[in-house]
mmCIF file with all atom_site columns, C-alpha atoms in Angstrom:
data_model
loop_
_atom_site.group_PDB
_atom_site.id
_atom_site.type_symbol
_atom_site.label_atom_id
_atom_site.label_alt_id
_atom_site.label_comp_id
_atom_site.label_asym_id
_atom_site.label_entity_id
_atom_site.label_seq_id
_atom_site.pdbx_PDB_ins_code
_atom_site.Cartn_x
_atom_site.Cartn_y
_atom_site.Cartn_z
_atom_site.occupancy
_atom_site.B_iso_or_equiv
_atom_site.pdbx_formal_charge
_atom_site.auth_seq_id
_atom_site.auth_comp_id
_atom_site.auth_asym_id
_atom_site.auth_atom_id
_atom_site.pdbx_PDB_model_num
ATOM 1   C CA . ASP A 1 1   ? 186.062 -28.132 41.614 1.00 72.00 ? 166 ASP A CA 1
ATOM 2   C CA . ALA A 1 2   ? 185.853 -31.953 41.828 1.00 83.00 ? 167 ALA A CA 1
ATOM 3   C CA . ARG A 1 3   ? 186.483 -33.580 38.477 1.00 92.00 ? 168 ARG A CA 1
ATOM 4   C CA . VAL A 1 4   ? 186.491 -37.024 36.944 1.00 96.00 ? 169 VAL A CA 1
ATOM 5   C CA . THR A 1 5   ? 190.005 -37.732 35.680 1.00 96.00 ? 170 THR A CA 1
ATOM 6   C CA . GLN A 1 6   ? 190.707 -39.968 32.715 1.00 97.00 ? 171 GLN A CA 1
ATOM 7   C CA . THR A 1 7   ? 194.029 -41.180 31.383 1.00 96.00 ? 172 THR A CA 1
ATOM 8   C CA . PRO A 1 8   ? 195.429 -41.286 28.815 1.00 97.00 ? 173 PRO A CA 1
ATOM 9   C CA . ARG A 1 9   ? 193.885 -38.361 26.928 1.00 96.00 ? 174 ARG A CA 1
ATOM 10  C CA . ASP A 1 10  ? 194.917 -39.871 23.612 1.00 97.00 ? 175 ASP A CA 1
ATOM 11  C CA . LYS A 1 11  ? 196.049 -43.331 22.635 1.00 97.00 ? 176 LYS A CA 1
ATOM 12  C CA . VAL A 1 12  ? 197.261 -44.553 19.267 1.00 98.00 ? 177 VAL A CA 1
ATOM 13  C CA . THR A 1 13  ? 197.955 -48.241 19.022 1.00 97.00 ? 178 THR A CA 1
ATOM 14  C CA . GLU A 1 14  ? 198.217 -51.022 16.493 1.00 97.00 ? 179 GLU A CA 1
ATOM 15  C CA . MET A 1 15  ? 195.661 -53.688 15.975 1.00 97.00 ? 180 MET A CA 1
ATOM 16  C CA . GLY A 1 16  ? 196.116 -56.608 18.362 1.00 96.00 ? 181 GLY A CA 1
ATOM 17  C CA . GLN A 1 17  ? 197.665 -54.583 21.158 1.00 97.00 ? 182 GLN A CA 1
ATOM 18  C CA . GLU A 1 18  ? 196.214 -54.295 24.625 1.00 97.00 ? 183 GLU A CA 1
ATOM 19  C CA . VAL A 1 19  ? 194.734 -50.984 25.623 1.00 98.00 ? 184 VAL A CA 1
ATOM 20  C CA . THR A 1 20  ? 193.985 -49.909 29.194 1.00 98.00 ? 185 THR A CA 1
ATOM 21  C CA . MET A 1 21  ? 192.045 -46.757 29.993 1.00 98.00 ? 186 MET A CA 1
ATOM 22  C CA . ARG A 1 22  ? 191.851 -45.452 33.526 1.00 98.00 ? 187 ARG A CA 1
ATOM 23  C CA . CYS A 1 23  ? 189.303 -43.299 35.378 1.00 98.00 ? 188 CYS A CA 1
ATOM 24  C CA . GLN A 1 24  ? 189.369 -41.678 38.773 1.00 97.00 ? 189 GLN A CA 1
ATOM 25  C CA . PRO A 1 25  ? 185.788 -40.895 39.813 1.00 97.00 ? 190 PRO A CA 1
ATOM 26  C CA . ILE A 1 26  ? 184.882 -37.996 42.027 1.00 96.00 ? 191 ILE A CA 1
ATOM 27  C CA . LEU A 1 27  ? 185.621 -38.834 45.671 1.00 94.00 ? 192 LEU A CA 1
ATOM 28  C CA . GLY A 1 28  ? 182.475 -40.040 47.374 1.00 93.00 ? 193 GLY A CA 1
ATOM 29  C CA . HIS A 1 29  ? 180.624 -40.959 44.209 1.00 94.00 ? 194 HIS A CA 1
ATOM 30  C CA . ASN A 1 30  ? 179.551 -44.548 44.203 1.00 89.00 ? 195 ASN A CA 1
ATOM 31  C CA . THR A 1 31  ? 178.445 -45.041 40.594 1.00 93.00 ? 196 THR A CA 1
ATOM 32  C CA . VAL A 1 32  ? 180.764 -45.199 37.595 1.00 95.00 ? 197 VAL A CA 1
ATOM 33  C CA . PHE A 1 33  ? 179.845 -45.419 33.936 1.00 94.00 ? 198 PHE A CA 1
ATOM 34  C CA . TRP A 1 34  ? 181.871 -46.156 30.822 1.00 96.00 ? 199 TRP A CA 1
ATOM 35  C CA . TYR A 1 35  ? 180.510 -44.753 27.564 1.00 96.00 ? 200 TYR A CA 1
ATOM 36  C CA . ARG A 1 36  ? 181.810 -44.986 24.045 1.00 97.00 ? 201 ARG A CA 1
ATOM 37  C CA . GLN A 1 37  ? 181.190 -42.204 21.546 1.00 96.00 ? 202 GLN A CA 1
ATOM 38  C CA . THR A 1 38  ? 181.357 -42.665 17.784 1.00 95.00 ? 203 THR A CA 1
ATOM 39  C CA . MET A 1 39  ? 179.951 -40.641 14.907 1.00 91.00 ? 204 MET A CA 1
ATOM 40  C CA . MET A 1 40  ? 177.728 -43.524 13.785 1.00 90.00 ? 205 MET A CA 1
ATOM 41  C CA . GLN A 1 41  ? 176.377 -44.752 17.112 1.00 90.00 ? 206 GLN A CA 1
ATOM 42  C CA . GLY A 1 42  ? 176.616 -41.685 19.323 1.00 92.00 ? 207 GLY A CA 1
ATOM 43  C CA . LEU A 1 43  ? 176.998 -42.338 23.051 1.00 94.00 ? 208 LEU A CA 1
ATOM 44  C CA . GLU A 1 44  ? 176.709 -46.003 24.015 1.00 92.00 ? 209 GLU A CA 1
ATOM 45  C CA . LEU A 1 45  ? 176.799 -47.347 27.506 1.00 92.00 ? 210 LEU A CA 1
ATOM 46  C CA . LEU A 1 46  ? 179.467 -50.024 27.925 1.00 94.00 ? 211 LEU A CA 1
ATOM 47  C CA . ALA A 1 47  ? 179.454 -50.670 31.645 1.00 92.00 ? 212 ALA A CA 1
ATOM 48  C CA . TYR A 1 48  ? 177.963 -49.501 34.919 1.00 91.00 ? 213 TYR A CA 1
ATOM 49  C CA . PHE A 1 49  ? 179.316 -49.931 38.407 1.00 92.00 ? 214 PHE A CA 1
ATOM 50  C CA . ARG A 1 50  ? 177.654 -49.240 41.727 1.00 91.00 ? 215 ARG A CA 1
ATOM 51  C CA . ASN A 1 51  ? 179.701 -49.477 44.904 1.00 90.00 ? 216 ASN A CA 1
ATOM 52  C CA . ARG A 1 52  ? 182.447 -51.011 42.757 1.00 91.00 ? 217 ARG A CA 1
ATOM 53  C CA . ALA A 1 53  ? 180.231 -53.902 41.687 1.00 90.00 ? 218 ALA A CA 1
ATOM 54  C CA . PRO A 1 54  ? 179.520 -54.298 37.945 1.00 88.00 ? 219 PRO A CA 1
ATOM 55  C CA . LEU A 1 55  ? 175.754 -54.164 37.535 1.00 86.00 ? 220 LEU A CA 1
ATOM 56  C CA . ASP A 1 56  ? 175.512 -53.852 33.785 1.00 83.00 ? 221 ASP A CA 1
ATOM 57  C CA . ASP A 1 57  ? 178.056 -54.600 31.100 1.00 83.00 ? 222 ASP A CA 1
ATOM 58  C CA . SER A 1 58  ? 175.614 -55.711 28.483 1.00 83.00 ? 223 SER A CA 1
ATOM 59  C CA . GLY A 1 59  ? 176.850 -53.035 26.052 1.00 85.00 ? 224 GLY A CA 1
ATOM 60  C CA . MET A 1 60  ? 180.397 -54.353 26.090 1.00 89.00 ? 225 MET A CA 1
ATOM 61  C CA . PRO A 1 61  ? 181.818 -56.928 23.645 1.00 87.00 ? 226 PRO A CA 1
ATOM 62  C CA . LYS A 1 62  ? 182.686 -59.592 26.193 1.00 86.00 ? 227 LYS A CA 1
ATOM 63  C CA . ASP A 1 63  ? 185.299 -61.354 24.184 1.00 92.00 ? 228 ASP A CA 1
ATOM 64  C CA . ARG A 1 64  ? 187.690 -58.434 24.103 1.00 95.00 ? 229 ARG A CA 1
ATOM 65  C CA . PHE A 1 65  ? 186.512 -55.828 26.598 1.00 96.00 ? 230 PHE A CA 1
ATOM 66  C CA . SER A 1 66  ? 186.725 -55.942 30.366 1.00 95.00 ? 231 SER A CA 1
ATOM 67  C CA . ALA A 1 67  ? 185.923 -53.355 33.016 1.00 96.00 ? 232 ALA A CA 1
ATOM 68  C CA . GLU A 1 68  ? 186.929 -53.411 36.686 1.00 95.00 ? 233 GLU A CA 1
ATOM 69  C CA . MET A 1 69  ? 187.036 -51.241 39.779 1.00 95.00 ? 234 MET A CA 1
ATOM 70  C CA . PRO A 1 70  ? 189.939 -52.454 41.870 1.00 93.00 ? 235 PRO A CA 1
ATOM 71  C CA . ASP A 1 71  ? 189.152 -49.757 44.424 1.00 92.00 ? 236 ASP A CA 1
ATOM 72  C CA . ALA A 1 72  ? 186.843 -46.799 44.905 1.00 92.00 ? 237 ALA A CA 1
ATOM 73  C CA . THR A 1 73  ? 189.306 -44.401 43.314 1.00 94.00 ? 238 THR A CA 1
ATOM 74  C CA . LEU A 1 74  ? 190.051 -46.304 40.128 1.00 97.00 ? 239 LEU A CA 1
ATOM 75  C CA . ALA A 1 75  ? 188.018 -47.768 37.304 1.00 97.00 ? 240 ALA A CA 1
ATOM 76  C CA . THR A 1 76  ? 189.661 -49.419 34.329 1.00 97.00 ? 241 THR A CA 1
ATOM 77  C CA . LEU A 1 77  ? 188.478 -50.407 30.851 1.00 97.00 ? 242 LEU A CA 1
ATOM 78  C CA . LYS A 1 78  ? 190.663 -52.834 28.998 1.00 97.00 ? 243 LYS A CA 1
ATOM 79  C CA . ILE A 1 79  ? 190.548 -53.946 25.371 1.00 97.00 ? 244 ILE A CA 1
ATOM 80  C CA . GLN A 1 80  ? 192.527 -57.047 24.422 1.00 97.00 ? 245 GLN A CA 1
ATOM 81  C CA . PRO A 1 81  ? 193.136 -57.466 21.517 1.00 96.00 ? 246 PRO A CA 1
ATOM 82  C CA . SER A 1 82  ? 192.209 -54.076 20.076 1.00 97.00 ? 247 SER A CA 1
ATOM 83  C CA . GLU A 1 83  ? 190.731 -53.759 16.599 1.00 96.00 ? 248 GLU A CA 1
ATOM 84  C CA . PRO A 1 84  ? 190.332 -50.755 14.274 1.00 97.00 ? 249 PRO A CA 1
ATOM 85  C CA . ARG A 1 85  ? 186.567 -50.732 14.915 1.00 95.00 ? 250 ARG A CA 1
ATOM 86  C CA . ASP A 1 86  ? 187.329 -49.939 18.561 1.00 96.00 ? 251 ASP A CA 1
ATOM 87  C CA . SER A 1 87  ? 188.522 -46.463 17.519 1.00 97.00 ? 252 SER A CA 1
ATOM 88  C CA . ALA A 1 88  ? 186.314 -44.009 19.412 1.00 97.00 ? 253 ALA A CA 1
ATOM 89  C CA . VAL A 1 89  ? 186.233 -41.637 22.351 1.00 97.00 ? 254 VAL A CA 1
ATOM 90  C CA . TYR A 1 90  ? 185.745 -43.485 25.633 1.00 98.00 ? 255 TYR A CA 1
ATOM 91  C CA . PHE A 1 91  ? 184.169 -41.499 28.481 1.00 97.00 ? 256 PHE A CA 1
ATOM 92  C CA . CYS A 1 92  ? 184.019 -42.255 32.127 1.00 97.00 ? 257 CYS A CA 1
ATOM 93  C CA . ALA A 1 93  ? 181.365 -40.626 34.299 1.00 96.00 ? 258 ALA A CA 1
ATOM 94  C CA . SER A 1 94  ? 180.529 -40.791 37.949 1.00 95.00 ? 259 SER A CA 1
ATOM 95  C CA . GLY A 1 95  ? 177.439 -40.002 39.943 1.00 92.00 ? 260 GLY A CA 1
ATOM 96  C CA . PRO A 1 96  ? 176.696 -39.679 43.675 1.00 90.00 ? 261 PRO A CA 1
ATOM 97  C CA . GLN A 1 97  ? 174.247 -42.519 44.228 1.00 83.00 ? 262 GLN A CA 1
ATOM 98  C CA . GLY A 1 98  ? 172.759 -43.853 41.025 1.00 78.00 ? 263 GLY A CA 1
ATOM 99  C CA . SER A 1 99  ? 169.395 -42.110 41.291 1.00 80.00 ? 264 SER A CA 1
ATOM 100 C CA . THR A 1 100 ? 167.684 -41.030 38.090 1.00 79.00 ? 265 THR A CA 1
ATOM 101 C CA . ASN A 1 101 ? 167.412 -37.452 39.283 1.00 83.00 ? 266 ASN A CA 1
ATOM 102 C CA . GLU A 1 102 ? 171.092 -36.842 39.673 1.00 86.00 ? 267 GLU A CA 1
ATOM 103 C CA . LYS A 1 103 ? 173.468 -35.325 37.176 1.00 90.00 ? 268 LYS A CA 1
ATOM 104 C CA . LEU A 1 104 ? 176.518 -37.246 36.044 1.00 93.00 ? 269 LEU A CA 1
ATOM 105 C CA . PHE A 1 105 ? 180.033 -35.818 35.907 1.00 95.00 ? 270 PHE A CA 1
ATOM 106 C CA . PHE A 1 106 ? 182.052 -36.801 32.876 1.00 96.00 ? 271 PHE A CA 1
ATOM 107 C CA . GLY A 1 107 ? 185.775 -37.000 32.322 1.00 96.00 ? 272 GLY A CA 1
ATOM 108 C CA . SER A 1 108 ? 187.493 -35.499 29.292 1.00 95.00 ? 273 SER A CA 1
ATOM 109 C CA . GLY A 1 109 ? 187.567 -38.813 27.523 1.00 97.00 ? 274 GLY A CA 1
ATOM 110 C CA . THR A 1 110 ? 190.218 -41.019 25.978 1.00 98.00 ? 275 THR A CA 1
ATOM 111 C CA . GLN A 1 111 ? 190.541 -40.660 22.201 1.00 97.00 ? 276 GLN A CA 1
ATOM 112 C CA . LEU A 1 112 ? 191.519 -44.145 21.020 1.00 98.00 ? 277 LEU A CA 1
ATOM 113 C CA . SER A 1 113 ? 192.842 -44.783 17.542 1.00 98.00 ? 278 SER A CA 1
ATOM 114 C CA . VAL A 1 114 ? 193.589 -48.380 16.556 1.00 97.00 ? 279 VAL A CA 1
ATOM 115 C CA . LEU A 1 115 ? 195.584 -48.635 13.336 1.00 96.00 ? 280 LEU A CA 1
ATOM 116 C CA . ALA B 2 1   ? 162.751 -49.406 25.949 1.00 75.00 ? 157 ALA B CA 1
ATOM 117 C CA . GLN B 2 2   ? 163.903 -45.870 26.409 1.00 86.00 ? 158 GLN B CA 1
ATOM 118 C CA . LYS B 2 3   ? 164.522 -43.801 23.294 1.00 93.00 ? 159 LYS B CA 1
ATOM 119 C CA . VAL B 2 4   ? 165.598 -40.236 22.748 1.00 96.00 ? 160 VAL B CA 1
ATOM 120 C CA . THR B 2 5   ? 165.380 -38.571 19.324 1.00 97.00 ? 161 THR B CA 1
ATOM 121 C CA . GLN B 2 6   ? 167.061 -35.338 18.373 1.00 97.00 ? 162 GLN B CA 1
ATOM 122 C CA . ALA B 2 7   ? 165.973 -34.790 14.803 1.00 95.00 ? 163 ALA B CA 1
ATOM 123 C CA . GLN B 2 8   ? 168.251 -31.784 14.223 1.00 97.00 ? 164 GLN B CA 1
ATOM 124 C CA . THR B 2 9   ? 171.753 -32.981 13.420 1.00 96.00 ? 165 THR B CA 1
ATOM 125 C CA . GLU B 2 10  ? 173.300 -29.557 12.905 1.00 97.00 ? 166 GLU B CA 1
ATOM 126 C CA . ILE B 2 11  ? 172.137 -25.979 13.355 1.00 97.00 ? 167 ILE B CA 1
ATOM 127 C CA . SER B 2 12  ? 173.902 -22.749 12.498 1.00 97.00 ? 168 SER B CA 1
ATOM 128 C CA . VAL B 2 13  ? 172.800 -19.382 13.797 1.00 97.00 ? 169 VAL B CA 1
ATOM 129 C CA . VAL B 2 14  ? 174.264 -15.916 13.807 1.00 97.00 ? 170 VAL B CA 1
ATOM 130 C CA . GLU B 2 15  ? 175.348 -14.566 17.128 1.00 97.00 ? 171 GLU B CA 1
ATOM 131 C CA . LYS B 2 16  ? 172.512 -13.011 19.222 1.00 97.00 ? 172 LYS B CA 1
ATOM 132 C CA . GLU B 2 17  ? 169.855 -15.059 17.523 1.00 97.00 ? 173 GLU B CA 1
ATOM 133 C CA . ASP B 2 18  ? 167.652 -17.343 19.623 1.00 97.00 ? 174 ASP B CA 1
ATOM 134 C CA . VAL B 2 19  ? 167.877 -21.035 18.920 1.00 97.00 ? 175 VAL B CA 1
ATOM 135 C CA . THR B 2 20  ? 165.714 -23.961 20.001 1.00 97.00 ? 176 THR B CA 1
ATOM 136 C CA . LEU B 2 21  ? 167.009 -27.531 20.160 1.00 97.00 ? 177 LEU B CA 1
ATOM 137 C CA . ASP B 2 22  ? 164.341 -30.252 19.847 1.00 97.00 ? 178 ASP B CA 1
ATOM 138 C CA . CYS B 2 23  ? 164.144 -33.470 21.821 1.00 97.00 ? 179 CYS B CA 1
ATOM 139 C CA . VAL B 2 24  ? 161.464 -36.171 21.654 1.00 97.00 ? 180 VAL B CA 1
ATOM 140 C CA . TYR B 2 25  ? 161.564 -39.157 23.957 1.00 96.00 ? 181 TYR B CA 1
ATOM 141 C CA . GLU B 2 26  ? 159.871 -42.488 24.595 1.00 95.00 ? 182 GLU B CA 1
ATOM 142 C CA . THR B 2 27  ? 159.541 -44.113 27.929 1.00 91.00 ? 183 THR B CA 1
ATOM 143 C CA . ARG B 2 28  ? 157.218 -46.509 29.749 1.00 88.00 ? 184 ARG B CA 1
ATOM 144 C CA . ASP B 2 29  ? 157.984 -44.936 33.082 1.00 87.00 ? 185 ASP B CA 1
ATOM 145 C CA . THR B 2 30  ? 155.215 -42.815 34.596 1.00 86.00 ? 186 THR B CA 1
ATOM 146 C CA . THR B 2 31  ? 157.623 -40.500 36.386 1.00 87.00 ? 187 THR B CA 1
ATOM 147 C CA . TYR B 2 32  ? 161.010 -39.677 35.088 1.00 89.00 ? 188 TYR B CA 1
ATOM 148 C CA . TYR B 2 33  ? 163.653 -37.036 34.660 1.00 91.00 ? 189 TYR B CA 1
ATOM 149 C CA . LEU B 2 34  ? 165.082 -35.497 31.534 1.00 93.00 ? 190 LEU B CA 1
ATOM 150 C CA . PHE B 2 35  ? 168.427 -33.851 31.065 1.00 94.00 ? 191 PHE B CA 1
ATOM 151 C CA . TRP B 2 36  ? 170.359 -31.691 28.670 1.00 95.00 ? 192 TRP B CA 1
ATOM 152 C CA . TYR B 2 37  ? 174.124 -31.986 28.470 1.00 96.00 ? 193 TYR B CA 1
ATOM 153 C CA . LYS B 2 38  ? 176.571 -29.838 26.506 1.00 96.00 ? 194 LYS B CA 1
ATOM 154 C CA . GLN B 2 39  ? 179.727 -31.097 24.855 1.00 96.00 ? 195 GLN B CA 1
ATOM 155 C CA . PRO B 2 40  ? 182.006 -28.205 23.863 1.00 94.00 ? 196 PRO B CA 1
ATOM 156 C CA . PRO B 2 41  ? 184.956 -28.703 21.493 1.00 91.00 ? 197 PRO B CA 1
ATOM 157 C CA . SER B 2 42  ? 187.126 -29.677 24.435 1.00 88.00 ? 198 SER B CA 1
ATOM 158 C CA . GLY B 2 43  ? 185.133 -32.906 24.588 1.00 90.00 ? 199 GLY B CA 1
ATOM 159 C CA . GLU B 2 44  ? 183.883 -33.171 28.184 1.00 92.00 ? 200 GLU B CA 1
ATOM 160 C CA . LEU B 2 45  ? 180.107 -33.492 28.604 1.00 95.00 ? 201 LEU B CA 1
ATOM 161 C CA . VAL B 2 46  ? 178.729 -30.940 31.012 1.00 94.00 ? 202 VAL B CA 1
ATOM 162 C CA . PHE B 2 47  ? 175.358 -30.984 32.730 1.00 92.00 ? 203 PHE B CA 1
ATOM 163 C CA . LEU B 2 48  ? 173.051 -28.096 31.758 1.00 92.00 ? 204 LEU B CA 1
ATOM 164 C CA . ILE B 2 49  ? 169.514 -28.651 32.993 1.00 89.00 ? 205 ILE B CA 1
ATOM 165 C CA . ARG B 2 50  ? 167.285 -31.263 34.578 1.00 89.00 ? 206 ARG B CA 1
ATOM 166 C CA . ARG B 2 51  ? 163.508 -31.541 34.520 1.00 88.00 ? 207 ARG B CA 1
ATOM 167 C CA . ASN B 2 52  ? 161.116 -33.901 36.252 1.00 87.00 ? 208 ASN B CA 1
ATOM 168 C CA . SER B 2 53  ? 157.988 -35.280 34.577 1.00 86.00 ? 209 SER B CA 1
ATOM 169 C CA . PHE B 2 54  ? 155.543 -34.378 37.295 1.00 82.00 ? 210 PHE B CA 1
ATOM 170 C CA . ASP B 2 55  ? 156.004 -30.653 37.001 1.00 74.00 ? 211 ASP B CA 1
ATOM 171 C CA . GLU B 2 56  ? 155.301 -29.210 33.584 1.00 67.00 ? 212 GLU B CA 1
ATOM 172 C CA . GLN B 2 57  ? 156.058 -25.636 34.529 1.00 68.00 ? 213 GLN B CA 1
ATOM 173 C CA . ASN B 2 58  ? 158.541 -24.281 32.093 1.00 69.00 ? 214 ASN B CA 1
ATOM 174 C CA . GLU B 2 59  ? 161.492 -22.381 33.410 1.00 71.00 ? 215 GLU B CA 1
ATOM 175 C CA . ILE B 2 60  ? 164.125 -19.889 32.486 1.00 72.00 ? 216 ILE B CA 1
ATOM 176 C CA . SER B 2 61  ? 167.643 -19.776 33.826 1.00 77.00 ? 217 SER B CA 1
ATOM 177 C CA . GLY B 2 62  ? 169.699 -16.951 32.457 1.00 88.00 ? 218 GLY B CA 1
ATOM 178 C CA . ARG B 2 63  ? 169.845 -17.363 28.693 1.00 92.00 ? 219 ARG B CA 1
ATOM 179 C CA . TYR B 2 64  ? 168.559 -20.923 28.886 1.00 91.00 ? 220 TYR B CA 1
ATOM 180 C CA . SER B 2 65  ? 164.908 -21.941 28.918 1.00 90.00 ? 221 SER B CA 1
ATOM 181 C CA . TRP B 2 66  ? 163.157 -25.217 28.352 1.00 89.00 ? 222 TRP B CA 1
ATOM 182 C CA . ASN B 2 67  ? 159.727 -26.266 27.214 1.00 89.00 ? 223 ASN B CA 1
ATOM 183 C CA . PHE B 2 68  ? 158.613 -29.619 28.578 1.00 89.00 ? 224 PHE B CA 1
ATOM 184 C CA . GLN B 2 69  ? 155.352 -31.058 27.213 1.00 89.00 ? 225 GLN B CA 1
ATOM 185 C CA . LYS B 2 70  ? 154.458 -34.487 28.528 1.00 88.00 ? 226 LYS B CA 1
ATOM 186 C CA . SER B 2 71  ? 151.511 -34.795 26.104 1.00 90.00 ? 227 SER B CA 1
ATOM 187 C CA . THR B 2 72  ? 153.854 -34.714 23.142 1.00 93.00 ? 228 THR B CA 1
ATOM 188 C CA . SER B 2 73  ? 156.850 -36.291 24.901 1.00 94.00 ? 229 SER B CA 1
ATOM 189 C CA . SER B 2 74  ? 159.007 -33.312 24.039 1.00 94.00 ? 230 SER B CA 1
ATOM 190 C CA . PHE B 2 75  ? 161.690 -31.511 25.968 1.00 93.00 ? 231 PHE B CA 1
ATOM 191 C CA . ASN B 2 76  ? 162.946 -28.590 23.922 1.00 94.00 ? 232 ASN B CA 1
ATOM 192 C CA . PHE B 2 77  ? 165.812 -26.352 24.967 1.00 93.00 ? 233 PHE B CA 1
ATOM 193 C CA . THR B 2 78  ? 166.163 -22.711 23.951 1.00 95.00 ? 234 THR B CA 1
ATOM 194 C CA . ILE B 2 79  ? 169.197 -20.470 24.084 1.00 95.00 ? 235 ILE B CA 1
ATOM 195 C CA . THR B 2 80  ? 168.368 -16.803 23.951 1.00 95.00 ? 236 THR B CA 1
ATOM 196 C CA . ALA B 2 81  ? 170.780 -14.301 22.393 1.00 97.00 ? 237 ALA B CA 1
ATOM 197 C CA . SER B 2 82  ? 173.255 -16.987 21.389 1.00 97.00 ? 238 SER B CA 1
ATOM 198 C CA . GLN B 2 83  ? 176.958 -16.442 21.783 1.00 97.00 ? 239 GLN B CA 1
ATOM 199 C CA . VAL B 2 84  ? 179.971 -17.961 20.107 1.00 96.00 ? 240 VAL B CA 1
ATOM 200 C CA . VAL B 2 85  ? 180.785 -19.843 23.316 1.00 95.00 ? 241 VAL B CA 1
ATOM 201 C CA . ASP B 2 86  ? 177.479 -21.702 22.942 1.00 96.00 ? 242 ASP B CA 1
ATOM 202 C CA . SER B 2 87  ? 178.930 -23.581 19.962 1.00 97.00 ? 243 SER B CA 1
ATOM 203 C CA . ALA B 2 88  ? 178.905 -27.201 21.021 1.00 97.00 ? 244 ALA B CA 1
ATOM 204 C CA . VAL B 2 89  ? 177.062 -30.456 20.653 1.00 97.00 ? 245 VAL B CA 1
ATOM 205 C CA . TYR B 2 90  ? 173.966 -30.642 22.818 1.00 97.00 ? 246 TYR B CA 1
ATOM 206 C CA . PHE B 2 91  ? 172.572 -33.941 24.080 1.00 97.00 ? 247 PHE B CA 1
ATOM 207 C CA . CYS B 2 92  ? 169.154 -34.702 25.463 1.00 97.00 ? 248 CYS B CA 1
ATOM 208 C CA . ALA B 2 93  ? 169.199 -37.647 27.905 1.00 96.00 ? 249 ALA B CA 1
ATOM 209 C CA . LEU B 2 94  ? 166.672 -39.871 29.685 1.00 94.00 ? 250 LEU B CA 1
ATOM 210 C CA . PRO B 2 95  ? 167.695 -41.969 32.724 1.00 89.00 ? 251 PRO B CA 1
ATOM 211 C CA . SER B 2 96  ? 165.984 -45.171 33.691 1.00 82.00 ? 252 SER B CA 1
ATOM 212 C CA . TYR B 2 97  ? 166.402 -48.257 35.817 1.00 78.00 ? 253 TYR B CA 1
ATOM 213 C CA . SER B 2 98  ? 166.775 -51.587 34.120 1.00 72.00 ? 254 SER B CA 1
ATOM 214 C CA . GLY B 2 99  ? 167.016 -55.027 35.627 1.00 66.00 ? 255 GLY B CA 1
ATOM 215 C CA . ALA B 2 100 ? 168.991 -55.942 38.781 1.00 63.00 ? 256 ALA B CA 1
ATOM 216 C CA . GLY B 2 101 ? 169.196 -52.371 40.015 1.00 66.00 ? 257 GLY B CA 1
ATOM 217 C CA . SER B 2 102 ? 171.087 -51.238 36.988 1.00 72.00 ? 258 SER B CA 1
ATOM 218 C CA . TYR B 2 103 ? 170.849 -47.677 35.766 1.00 75.00 ? 259 TYR B CA 1
ATOM 219 C CA . GLN B 2 104 ? 170.975 -46.432 32.227 1.00 81.00 ? 260 GLN B CA 1
ATOM 220 C CA . LEU B 2 105 ? 171.240 -42.921 30.837 1.00 88.00 ? 261 LEU B CA 1
ATOM 221 C CA . THR B 2 106 ? 170.023 -42.951 27.260 1.00 91.00 ? 262 THR B CA 1
ATOM 222 C CA . PHE B 2 107 ? 171.316 -40.151 25.099 1.00 94.00 ? 263 PHE B CA 1
ATOM 223 C CA . GLY B 2 108 ? 170.000 -38.762 21.834 1.00 96.00 ? 264 GLY B CA 1
ATOM 224 C CA . LYS B 2 109 ? 172.414 -38.531 18.900 1.00 95.00 ? 265 LYS B CA 1
ATOM 225 C CA . GLY B 2 110 ? 173.117 -34.855 19.662 1.00 96.00 ? 266 GLY B CA 1
ATOM 226 C CA . THR B 2 111 ? 172.624 -31.576 17.852 1.00 97.00 ? 267 THR B CA 1
ATOM 227 C CA . LYS B 2 112 ? 175.718 -29.661 16.762 1.00 97.00 ? 268 LYS B CA 1
ATOM 228 C CA . LEU B 2 113 ? 175.199 -25.954 17.251 1.00 98.00 ? 269 LEU B CA 1
ATOM 229 C CA . SER B 2 114 ? 177.444 -23.473 15.513 1.00 97.00 ? 270 SER B CA 1
ATOM 230 C CA . VAL B 2 115 ? 177.102 -19.825 16.461 1.00 97.00 ? 271 VAL B CA 1
ATOM 231 C CA . ILE B 2 116 ? 178.610 -17.604 13.809 1.00 97.00 ? 272 ILE B CA 1
ATOM 232 C CA . PRO B 2 117 ? 180.055 -14.243 14.898 1.00 95.00 ? 273 PRO B CA 1
#
């Protein structure tokens, strides 16, 4: 079965360090989402790409977060510098075309702990 | 703005009991889709069911059924004869388009279901 692959699975780092999370969407999917999950806020959309172009990153703290898709097989989410409040699970998801009737496929997430 | 409310934070049932998860939504769209996703302890969200707003016929798929009522903006999900493997967090979700062709999937806060053997 096709799957969305996220690395690393777990990341523990110290405050101030750079963190890079990677996502390989399902081959042929042209939309990619980054979500952050916390107990307090639930699932929040950070960024949305369509055909590798960022269409929405309004949910992302611009001063420290950045998201890119260098090619169709790789999406990255970077935090620099990281802070303890960034501790959360970060999910990547991909979808075939970006239509509201299609289901999304999620990766297993990156559990980030910033000490 | 889109909004999804899952009032039940946690539910516990004994195995083989039926359980209904509630979802209430707000949208200005006249046609739309609604989804349920499951997040088992392994963490990965998995698609369960999808429903469109222009067909209010309720359906059953195996042990899953859903009750969609546009008049009350509710999209409830029922598991019949629950099993321990159903223990997970369940999310109701509402997709929509925002400006500049962007797409947003708004999730409820989730309902944690524990099925006790």
